[in-house]
Short mmCIF file of C-alpha atoms in Angstrom, two decimals:
data_model
loop_
_atom_site.label_atom_id
_atom_site.label_comp_id
_atom_site.label_asym_id
_atom_site.label_seq_id
_atom_site.Cartn_x
_atom_site.Cartn_y
_atom_site.Cartn_z
CA MET A 746 -3.99 -27.37 -3.66
CA ILE A 747 -7.61 -27.28 -4.74
CA VAL A 748 -8.53 -25.22 -1.86
CA ILE A 749 -5.66 -23.01 -2.55
CA GLN A 750 -6.50 -22.34 -6.13
CA ARG A 751 -10.41 -22.21 -5.42
CA LEU A 752 -9.73 -19.62 -2.55
CA ALA A 753 -7.34 -17.60 -4.56
CA GLY A 754 -9.66 -17.34 -7.35
CA ASP A 755 -12.54 -16.25 -5.01
CA ALA A 756 -10.30 -13.60 -4.07
CA LEU A 757 -9.44 -12.40 -7.76
CA THR A 758 -12.89 -12.30 -8.67
CA ALA A 759 -13.84 -10.27 -5.51
CA VAL A 760 -11.60 -7.89 -6.68
CA LEU A 761 -12.55 -7.66 -9.88
CA ALA A 762 -15.68 -6.87 -8.54
CA GLY A 763 -14.57 -4.08 -6.77
CA ARG A 764 -13.57 -5.28 -3.40
CA ASN A 765 -10.70 -4.28 -1.41
CA LEU A 766 -8.28 -7.42 -1.47
CA ASP A 767 -7.16 -7.07 2.12
CA GLN A 768 -10.77 -7.30 3.26
CA VAL A 769 -11.46 -10.37 0.94
CA LEU A 770 -8.47 -12.12 2.90
CA ARG A 771 -9.64 -11.01 5.89
CA LYS A 772 -13.05 -12.50 5.35
CA THR A 773 -11.57 -15.68 3.72
CA TRP A 774 -9.58 -16.14 7.02
CA SER A 775 -12.77 -15.55 9.11
CA LYS A 776 -14.81 -18.45 6.97
CA HIS A 777 -12.34 -21.02 6.38
CA GLY A 778 -9.00 -20.31 8.97
CA ALA A 779 -9.93 -22.81 11.06
CA LYS A 780 -9.87 -25.24 8.24
CA LEU A 781 -6.73 -24.01 6.75
CA THR A 782 -3.20 -24.72 7.59
CA PRO A 783 -0.56 -21.69 7.94
CA ALA A 784 1.35 -22.93 4.71
CA GLU A 785 -2.04 -22.98 2.82
CA ARG A 786 -2.82 -19.62 3.97
CA GLY A 787 0.55 -18.29 3.14
CA ALA A 788 0.08 -19.92 -0.25
CA ILE A 789 -3.93 -18.56 -0.75
CA GLN A 790 -2.61 -15.03 -0.10
CA ASP A 791 0.72 -15.12 -1.99
CA ILE A 792 -1.20 -16.36 -5.08
CA ALA A 793 -4.12 -14.01 -4.60
CA PHE A 794 -1.57 -10.98 -4.50
CA GLY A 795 0.48 -12.23 -7.58
CA ALA A 796 -2.32 -12.99 -9.58
CA VAL A 797 -3.91 -9.30 -8.87
CA ARG A 798 -0.45 -7.65 -9.39
CA GLY A 799 0.07 -9.39 -12.62
CA TYR A 800 -3.78 -9.28 -13.72
CA GLY A 801 -2.77 -7.38 -16.71
CA GLU A 802 -0.64 -9.53 -18.17
CA PHE A 803 -2.36 -12.88 -17.59
CA LYS A 804 -5.60 -11.14 -18.87
CA ALA A 805 -3.92 -10.66 -21.77
CA ILE A 806 -2.55 -14.07 -22.13
CA LEU A 807 -5.66 -15.96 -21.52
CA GLN A 808 -7.44 -13.43 -24.20
CA GLN A 809 -4.96 -15.39 -26.63
CA LEU A 810 -5.59 -18.97 -25.50
CA VAL A 811 -9.52 -18.82 -26.14
CA ALA A 812 -11.54 -18.28 -29.19
CA LYS A 813 -13.98 -16.02 -27.54
CA PRO A 814 -14.15 -13.95 -24.15
CA ILE A 815 -14.86 -15.97 -20.71
CA THR A 816 -18.15 -14.52 -19.39
CA ASP A 817 -18.10 -16.70 -16.22
CA ALA A 818 -15.79 -14.75 -13.80
CA ALA A 819 -15.21 -18.07 -11.51
CA VAL A 820 -13.54 -19.67 -14.65
CA SER A 821 -11.76 -16.54 -15.82
CA SER A 822 -10.10 -16.19 -11.94
CA LEU A 823 -9.45 -19.84 -11.91
CA LEU A 824 -7.56 -19.75 -15.07
CA ILE A 825 -5.62 -16.26 -14.21
CA VAL A 826 -4.26 -17.96 -10.87
CA ALA A 827 -3.23 -21.01 -12.35
CA LEU A 828 -1.35 -19.24 -15.18
CA TYR A 829 0.39 -17.20 -12.24
CA GLN A 830 1.38 -20.62 -10.69
CA LEU A 831 2.53 -21.52 -13.82
CA LYS A 832 4.71 -18.83 -14.18
CA HIS A 833 5.86 -17.38 -10.79
CA THR A 834 5.70 -20.37 -8.33
CA ARG A 835 7.63 -23.55 -7.74
CA ALA A 836 4.74 -26.16 -8.06
CA ALA A 837 5.16 -28.60 -10.85
CA ASP A 838 3.59 -27.74 -14.09
CA HIS A 839 1.37 -31.01 -14.24
CA ALA A 840 0.15 -30.38 -10.55
CA VAL A 841 -1.21 -27.36 -11.32
CA VAL A 842 -3.29 -28.21 -14.48
CA ASP A 843 -4.26 -31.38 -12.75
CA HIS A 844 -5.72 -29.24 -9.50
CA ALA A 845 -7.21 -26.60 -11.75
CA VAL A 846 -8.95 -29.53 -13.73
CA GLN A 847 -10.07 -31.07 -10.20
CA THR A 848 -10.82 -27.28 -8.82
CA ILE A 849 -13.20 -26.24 -11.67
CA GLN A 850 -15.34 -29.75 -11.17
CA ALA A 851 -15.02 -28.85 -7.23
CA ILE A 852 -17.06 -25.67 -7.95
CA GLY A 853 -19.90 -26.91 -9.83
CA LYS A 854 -18.83 -26.93 -13.38
CA PRO A 855 -17.37 -30.51 -14.70
CA GLN A 856 -18.19 -29.91 -18.19
CA LEU A 857 -15.32 -27.29 -18.16
CA LYS A 858 -12.63 -29.76 -17.13
CA GLY A 859 -11.54 -30.62 -21.15
CA PHE A 860 -11.62 -26.79 -21.74
CA VAL A 861 -9.26 -25.94 -18.28
CA ASN A 862 -7.06 -28.40 -19.38
CA GLY A 863 -6.76 -27.61 -22.68
CA VAL A 864 -5.98 -23.85 -21.98
CA LEU A 865 -3.31 -24.45 -19.77
CA ARG A 866 -1.66 -27.06 -21.61
CA THR A 867 -1.87 -24.68 -24.63
CA TYR A 868 0.20 -22.10 -22.25
CA LEU A 869 2.85 -24.39 -21.41
CA ARG A 870 3.37 -25.20 -25.00
CA GLN A 871 3.51 -21.82 -26.42
CA ARG A 872 4.44 -19.37 -23.47
CA ASP A 873 7.40 -18.26 -25.04
CA ALA A 874 5.45 -16.99 -28.16
CA LEU A 875 2.71 -15.80 -26.32
CA GLU A 876 5.14 -13.63 -23.84
CA LEU A 877 7.27 -12.30 -27.03
CA LYS A 878 3.86 -11.35 -28.59
CA LEU A 879 2.37 -9.37 -25.87
CA ALA A 880 5.47 -7.32 -25.04
CA SER A 881 4.12 -4.74 -27.64
CA GLN A 882 1.04 -4.23 -25.41
CA PRO A 883 1.71 -1.96 -22.56
CA GLU A 884 -1.18 -3.34 -20.20
CA ALA A 885 0.18 -6.56 -20.59
CA ARG A 886 4.14 -5.78 -20.47
CA TYR A 887 3.38 -3.71 -17.47
CA SER A 888 0.19 -4.76 -16.06
CA TYR A 889 -1.31 -1.70 -15.19
CA PRO A 890 -4.14 0.34 -16.72
CA VAL A 891 -3.12 2.02 -19.82
CA TRP A 892 -4.24 5.25 -18.70
CA TRP A 893 -1.91 4.70 -15.61
CA ILE A 894 1.06 3.94 -17.93
CA GLU A 895 0.57 6.84 -19.99
CA LYS A 896 0.08 9.07 -16.70
CA ILE A 897 3.41 8.06 -15.30
CA LYS A 898 5.18 8.09 -18.71
CA THR A 899 4.28 11.72 -18.67
CA GLN A 900 4.90 12.68 -15.52
CA TYR A 901 8.09 11.04 -15.17
CA PRO A 902 9.53 10.76 -18.62
CA ASP A 903 13.14 9.60 -17.46
CA SER A 904 12.07 6.96 -14.82
CA TRP A 905 8.83 5.80 -15.78
CA GLN A 906 9.61 2.41 -16.06
CA THR A 907 11.39 1.92 -13.06
CA ILE A 908 8.44 3.40 -11.28
CA LEU A 909 6.07 1.06 -12.97
CA THR A 910 8.52 -1.93 -12.25
CA ALA A 911 8.81 -0.95 -8.77
CA GLY A 912 5.05 -1.20 -8.05
CA ASN A 913 5.12 -4.52 -9.28
CA ALA A 914 7.80 -5.71 -6.94
CA HIS A 915 7.41 -7.47 -3.75
CA PRO A 916 7.69 -4.74 -0.86
CA PRO A 917 10.10 -4.99 1.53
CA MET A 918 9.53 -5.61 5.56
CA THR A 919 11.08 -2.44 7.14
CA LEU A 920 11.13 -2.07 11.26
CA ARG A 921 10.95 0.97 13.24
CA VAL A 922 12.86 0.55 16.34
CA ASN A 923 11.12 2.33 19.26
CA GLN A 924 14.17 4.31 20.77
CA ARG A 925 12.35 4.70 24.07
CA LYS A 926 12.91 1.06 24.50
CA THR A 927 16.14 -0.06 22.76
CA SER A 928 18.34 0.93 19.83
CA VAL A 929 18.95 -0.21 16.31
CA ALA A 930 22.26 -1.92 17.27
CA ALA A 931 21.07 -3.82 20.47
CA TYR A 932 17.78 -5.10 18.25
CA LEU A 933 19.82 -6.07 15.60
CA ASN A 934 21.47 -8.15 18.23
CA LEU A 935 18.57 -9.84 19.23
CA LEU A 936 17.31 -10.69 15.47
CA THR A 937 21.15 -12.37 14.83
CA THR A 938 20.27 -14.06 18.10
CA ALA A 939 16.97 -15.50 16.81
CA GLY A 940 18.36 -16.29 13.31
CA ILE A 941 16.80 -13.63 11.46
CA ALA A 942 18.83 -11.99 8.82
CA ALA A 943 18.41 -7.55 8.75
CA ASN A 944 20.31 -4.48 7.73
CA ALA A 945 20.15 -1.49 9.59
CA MET A 946 18.89 1.70 7.38
CA ASP A 947 19.79 4.41 9.56
CA HIS A 948 19.71 5.00 13.61
CA GLN A 949 15.89 3.96 13.66
CA ALA A 950 14.98 1.68 10.69
CA ILE A 951 15.78 -1.95 9.87
CA THR A 952 15.02 -3.98 6.70
CA LEU A 953 14.51 -7.78 7.38
CA THR A 954 15.98 -9.90 4.30
CA ARG A 955 12.80 -11.87 4.38
CA ALA A 956 9.22 -10.68 5.18
CA MET A 957 7.56 -12.77 8.37
CA SER A 958 4.78 -12.86 10.91
CA THR A 959 5.06 -10.00 13.47
CA ASP A 960 4.75 -13.08 16.01
CA SER A 961 8.28 -14.22 14.94
CA LEU A 962 9.85 -11.02 16.02
CA PRO A 963 11.43 -10.83 19.04
CA GLY A 964 10.01 -8.14 21.48
CA PHE A 965 7.46 -7.26 18.99
CA ARG A 966 4.46 -7.67 21.52
CA ASP A 967 6.49 -5.63 24.18
CA GLY A 968 6.75 -2.64 21.99
CA LEU A 969 10.43 -2.92 20.79
CA VAL A 970 9.48 -2.31 17.22
CA SER A 971 6.87 -1.72 14.90
CA VAL A 972 6.52 -2.48 10.99
CA GLN A 973 6.65 0.87 9.06
CA ASP A 974 7.85 1.32 5.71
CA TYR A 975 10.88 3.52 5.40
CA SER A 976 9.39 6.08 3.23
CA ALA A 977 6.41 6.41 5.98
CA GLN A 978 9.03 6.87 8.79
CA GLN A 979 10.02 10.33 7.21
CA ALA A 980 6.68 11.98 8.39
CA ALA A 981 7.40 12.21 12.23
CA ARG A 982 10.93 13.19 11.69
CA LEU A 983 10.24 16.15 9.58
CA LEU A 984 8.25 17.80 11.99
CA ASP A 985 10.83 18.31 14.88
CA VAL A 986 8.54 17.69 17.70
CA ASN A 987 9.29 18.19 21.56
CA PRO A 988 7.36 17.63 24.82
CA ASP A 989 6.29 21.48 24.67
CA LEU A 990 4.30 21.26 21.39
CA ARG A 991 0.65 20.31 20.90
CA VAL A 992 0.86 18.43 17.84
CA LEU A 993 -2.21 17.21 15.79
CA ASP A 994 -2.55 13.90 13.58
CA ALA A 995 -4.88 14.03 11.42
CA CYS A 996 -6.65 10.75 9.21
CA ALA A 997 -4.23 9.05 11.90
CA ALA A 998 -5.34 5.27 11.52
CA PRO A 999 -3.89 2.70 11.97
CA GLY A 1000 -1.40 4.79 14.24
CA GLY A 1001 2.44 4.39 12.87
CA LYS A 1002 2.77 8.14 12.48
CA THR A 1003 0.66 8.84 15.79
CA ALA A 1004 3.26 6.42 17.63
CA HIS A 1005 6.60 7.33 16.12
CA LEU A 1006 5.69 11.27 16.65
CA LEU A 1007 5.24 10.14 20.74
CA GLU A 1008 8.46 7.80 20.47
CA LEU A 1009 10.23 10.58 19.07
CA GLY A 1010 9.55 13.10 22.04
CA ALA A 1011 5.91 14.38 21.42
CA THR A 1012 3.38 14.32 24.54
CA ASP A 1013 0.63 16.26 23.52
CA VAL A 1014 -0.71 14.54 20.41
CA THR A 1015 -4.36 14.55 19.51
CA ALA A 1016 -5.05 11.74 16.91
CA ILE A 1017 -8.17 11.93 14.81
CA ASP A 1018 -9.92 9.53 12.54
CA VAL A 1019 -12.97 9.49 10.88
CA ASP A 1020 -13.59 5.77 11.30
CA GLY A 1021 -14.04 4.57 15.02
CA GLU A 1022 -13.48 1.12 14.52
CA ARG A 1023 -10.26 2.23 12.58
CA LEU A 1024 -9.32 4.35 15.33
CA GLU A 1025 -9.41 1.01 17.91
CA SER A 1026 -6.26 0.03 15.71
CA VAL A 1027 -4.64 3.13 16.89
CA ALA A 1028 -5.40 2.45 20.37
CA LYS A 1029 -3.83 -0.85 20.29
CA ASN A 1030 -0.59 -0.15 18.74
CA LEU A 1031 -0.46 2.52 21.13
CA ALA A 1032 -1.03 0.45 24.01
CA ARG A 1033 1.53 -2.14 22.87
CA LEU A 1034 3.98 0.57 22.59
CA ASP A 1035 3.14 1.85 26.14
CA LEU A 1036 2.05 5.37 24.68
CA SER A 1037 -0.80 7.41 24.78
CA ALA A 1038 -2.62 10.20 22.98
CA SER A 1039 -5.95 11.90 22.75
CA LEU A 1040 -7.94 9.85 20.27
CA VAL A 1041 -10.88 11.52 18.74
CA ALA A 1042 -13.39 9.84 16.62
CA ALA A 1043 -14.39 12.77 13.62
CA ASP A 1044 -14.20 14.07 10.28
CA ALA A 1045 -11.12 16.35 10.84
CA GLY A 1046 -12.39 18.49 7.83
CA LYS A 1047 -15.34 19.34 9.92
CA LEU A 1048 -13.87 21.52 12.67
CA GLU A 1049 -17.05 22.23 14.82
CA SER A 1050 -17.18 18.70 15.82
CA TRP A 1051 -14.12 18.45 17.23
CA TRP A 1052 -11.75 21.45 17.35
CA HIS A 1053 -11.53 23.96 20.44
CA LYS A 1054 -10.14 26.59 18.75
CA ARG A 1055 -7.03 26.22 20.64
CA GLY A 1056 -4.03 26.06 17.83
CA PHE A 1057 -1.48 23.25 17.27
CA ASP A 1058 2.06 24.04 16.82
CA ARG A 1059 2.55 21.01 14.74
CA VAL A 1060 -0.09 19.39 12.49
CA LEU A 1061 0.56 16.30 10.04
CA CYS A 1062 -2.08 16.56 7.31
CA ASP A 1063 -1.92 12.61 5.99
CA VAL A 1064 -4.68 12.96 3.29
CA PRO A 1065 -6.78 10.41 1.49
CA CYS A 1066 -5.13 9.85 -1.78
CA THR A 1067 -4.99 7.75 -4.64
CA ALA A 1068 -2.21 5.70 -2.84
CA SER A 1069 -0.50 5.49 -6.27
CA GLY A 1070 2.72 5.00 -4.36
CA VAL A 1071 2.08 1.90 -2.52
CA ILE A 1072 0.28 -0.43 -4.86
CA ARG A 1073 3.06 -2.92 -4.32
CA ARG A 1074 1.60 -3.47 -0.96
CA HIS A 1075 -2.13 -3.03 -2.36
CA PRO A 1076 -2.28 -4.17 -5.86
CA ASP A 1077 -5.85 -4.11 -6.14
CA ILE A 1078 -5.66 -0.23 -6.49
CA LYS A 1079 -4.54 -0.20 -9.87
CA TRP A 1080 -7.58 -2.05 -10.93
CA LEU A 1081 -10.14 -0.72 -8.86
CA ARG A 1082 -8.72 3.34 -9.67
CA ARG A 1083 -10.01 5.20 -12.41
CA GLU A 1084 -8.49 8.18 -13.81
CA ALA A 1085 -11.33 10.48 -13.05
CA ASP A 1086 -10.83 9.33 -8.90
CA ILE A 1087 -7.40 11.80 -9.07
CA ALA A 1088 -9.80 14.76 -9.48
CA THR A 1089 -11.80 13.72 -6.64
CA PHE A 1090 -9.17 13.09 -4.45
CA ALA A 1091 -7.85 16.30 -5.18
CA GLN A 1092 -10.45 17.94 -4.12
CA GLN A 1093 -10.86 16.39 -0.84
CA GLN A 1094 -6.96 16.96 -0.19
CA ALA A 1095 -7.52 20.90 -0.94
CA ARG A 1096 -10.44 21.26 1.36
CA LEU A 1097 -8.75 19.14 4.04
CA LEU A 1098 -5.45 21.30 4.16
CA ALA A 1099 -7.12 24.46 4.00
CA VAL A 1100 -9.38 23.37 7.07
CA LEU A 1101 -6.61 22.27 8.76
CA TRP A 1102 -4.25 25.18 8.05
CA ARG A 1103 -6.66 26.98 10.39
CA THR A 1104 -5.59 24.65 13.51
CA LEU A 1105 -2.00 26.04 13.06
CA SER A 1106 -0.46 28.30 15.51
CA ARG A 1107 1.39 31.10 13.89
CA GLY A 1108 4.72 30.24 13.52
CA GLY A 1109 3.74 26.39 13.49
CA LYS A 1110 4.67 23.77 10.84
CA LEU A 1111 2.31 21.42 8.88
CA LEU A 1112 3.52 18.57 7.41
CA TYR A 1113 1.34 17.71 4.08
CA VAL A 1114 1.77 13.99 3.06
CA THR A 1115 0.30 11.74 0.68
CA CYS A 1116 1.13 8.11 -0.44
CA SER A 1117 0.94 8.81 -4.29
CA VAL A 1118 3.06 9.66 -7.32
CA PHE A 1119 0.61 11.68 -9.18
CA ARG A 1120 1.35 15.50 -9.43
CA GLU A 1121 -1.84 16.59 -9.40
CA GLU A 1122 -2.01 15.19 -5.64
CA ASN A 1123 1.46 16.43 -4.60
CA GLN A 1124 3.20 19.20 -6.24
CA ASP A 1125 0.38 20.90 -7.94
CA GLN A 1126 -1.70 20.34 -4.75
CA ILE A 1127 0.83 22.36 -2.89
CA ALA A 1128 1.58 25.18 -5.19
CA ASP A 1129 -2.35 26.07 -5.80
CA PHE A 1130 -2.49 26.08 -1.91
CA CYS A 1131 0.60 28.80 -1.63
CA GLN A 1132 -0.83 30.57 -4.01
CA ARG A 1133 -4.03 31.14 -2.08
CA HIS A 1134 -2.16 31.09 1.04
CA SER A 1135 0.06 34.19 1.48
CA ASP A 1136 0.74 32.94 5.10
CA ALA A 1137 2.00 29.65 4.23
CA ALA A 1138 6.05 29.52 3.51
CA PRO A 1139 7.55 25.88 2.22
CA LEU A 1140 10.44 24.72 4.28
CA PRO A 1141 13.47 22.74 3.05
CA LEU A 1142 13.12 19.02 3.49
CA LEU A 1143 15.77 16.69 5.24
CA LEU A 1144 14.57 13.49 3.38
CA PRO A 1145 16.80 10.59 1.81
CA ASP A 1146 16.70 10.77 -2.19
CA HIS A 1147 13.60 12.84 -3.28
CA GLN A 1148 12.23 14.96 -6.41
CA ASN A 1149 11.49 18.18 -4.91
CA GLY A 1150 9.35 16.42 -1.95
CA GLN A 1151 8.64 13.10 -4.13
CA ILE A 1152 10.10 9.84 -2.98
CA LEU A 1153 9.51 7.54 -5.79
CA PRO A 1154 9.01 3.74 -4.88
CA SER A 1155 12.33 1.75 -4.84
CA ALA A 1156 14.00 -1.18 -2.99
CA LEU A 1157 13.94 0.81 0.00
CA GLY A 1158 10.58 2.11 0.47
CA ASP A 1159 7.40 2.98 -1.04
CA GLY A 1160 6.12 5.99 -3.10
CA PHE A 1161 5.48 8.99 -0.62
CA TYR A 1162 5.18 12.87 -0.87
CA TYR A 1163 6.21 15.53 1.70
CA ALA A 1164 5.67 19.15 1.63
CA LEU A 1165 6.61 21.11 5.10
CA LEU A 1166 4.82 24.42 5.34
CA GLN A 1167 5.40 27.15 8.24
CA LYS A 1168 2.46 29.45 9.00
CA ASN A 1169 4.06 33.13 9.01
#
């Protein structure tokens, strides 16, 4: 457990210093992966995600347990990791505490062994009283920055607590069945045979009862299914593609929506992403699914670098955003984002939307997509765009439960926003 606590603590320290958690863990596997068992890797990932997800709560608890702020980030992170383990894992309390004491020595701070032991044992004695005391502190109770809580409360007065709670839950693992190769019914039979519990959501989506590695999924390598959130699966469906239409997928990486468009019958698809390395992941996804598209490494907002002035019949405008609707998958986001970032993203979105609108043929449809729940990036953005573009006509949305295009995070799927516009 020493190596687990140490590496999970290192990951938390890196996130609080401004690093992306997924990238931090990839670097951890690259450096230490050969020495770690699959169980150890799984535990490190679970604890790192849990500590980041609940950072607001555990930071507040730690502040109540110490006389003055801890200035050493490694020590603070180790204690928060141990607090997460004590509250949310099955590890024995004495083992968590003992290993934390050993870990503080292993990272070269043996003089703090008594301090670490005392802090954690005090928590075990006082945890009920501590949690009751902290219930009145919003950041501790909900484990979000205060500005985030206030914004959600203002924009969703009837459901703000549900949204915050959903953002702290473990996300479902949902599969998109490749209907070119199989069906939901047939794939459910494969899962049953493999002893994997799952439920059909509709004619194309399946949710697993328990998340697992794709290596364990029957037929994954053969392209029978892809992992894609249910809310994200709505994008390709809304564009009603067919083989006769020219389709543009802007900001395409990692390629889930590109592949889905092709699975639904599109044959002439151009997928653009500004990041050449991420575009390679699109190519790999398409190759696994036996699909092909025209892949372009370019800034979709700079038409002179890639567009040849031949209009598209369908445009998927999946814009960069705060990702406030997918924080249960990326909990570092809520601690790395600042409220001012919303306005910055909104400016980028407005520019990209206006530019891509130029590539859309008359009568064509553009689908504006974010994985955000903030109105500034969603309804406000589309309202401003339609006011400036008289040729933009909003179309009705055939979506599961939504509020004016906004799908809120739930047990079914992540938070996404959709607006479908036709060029008149």
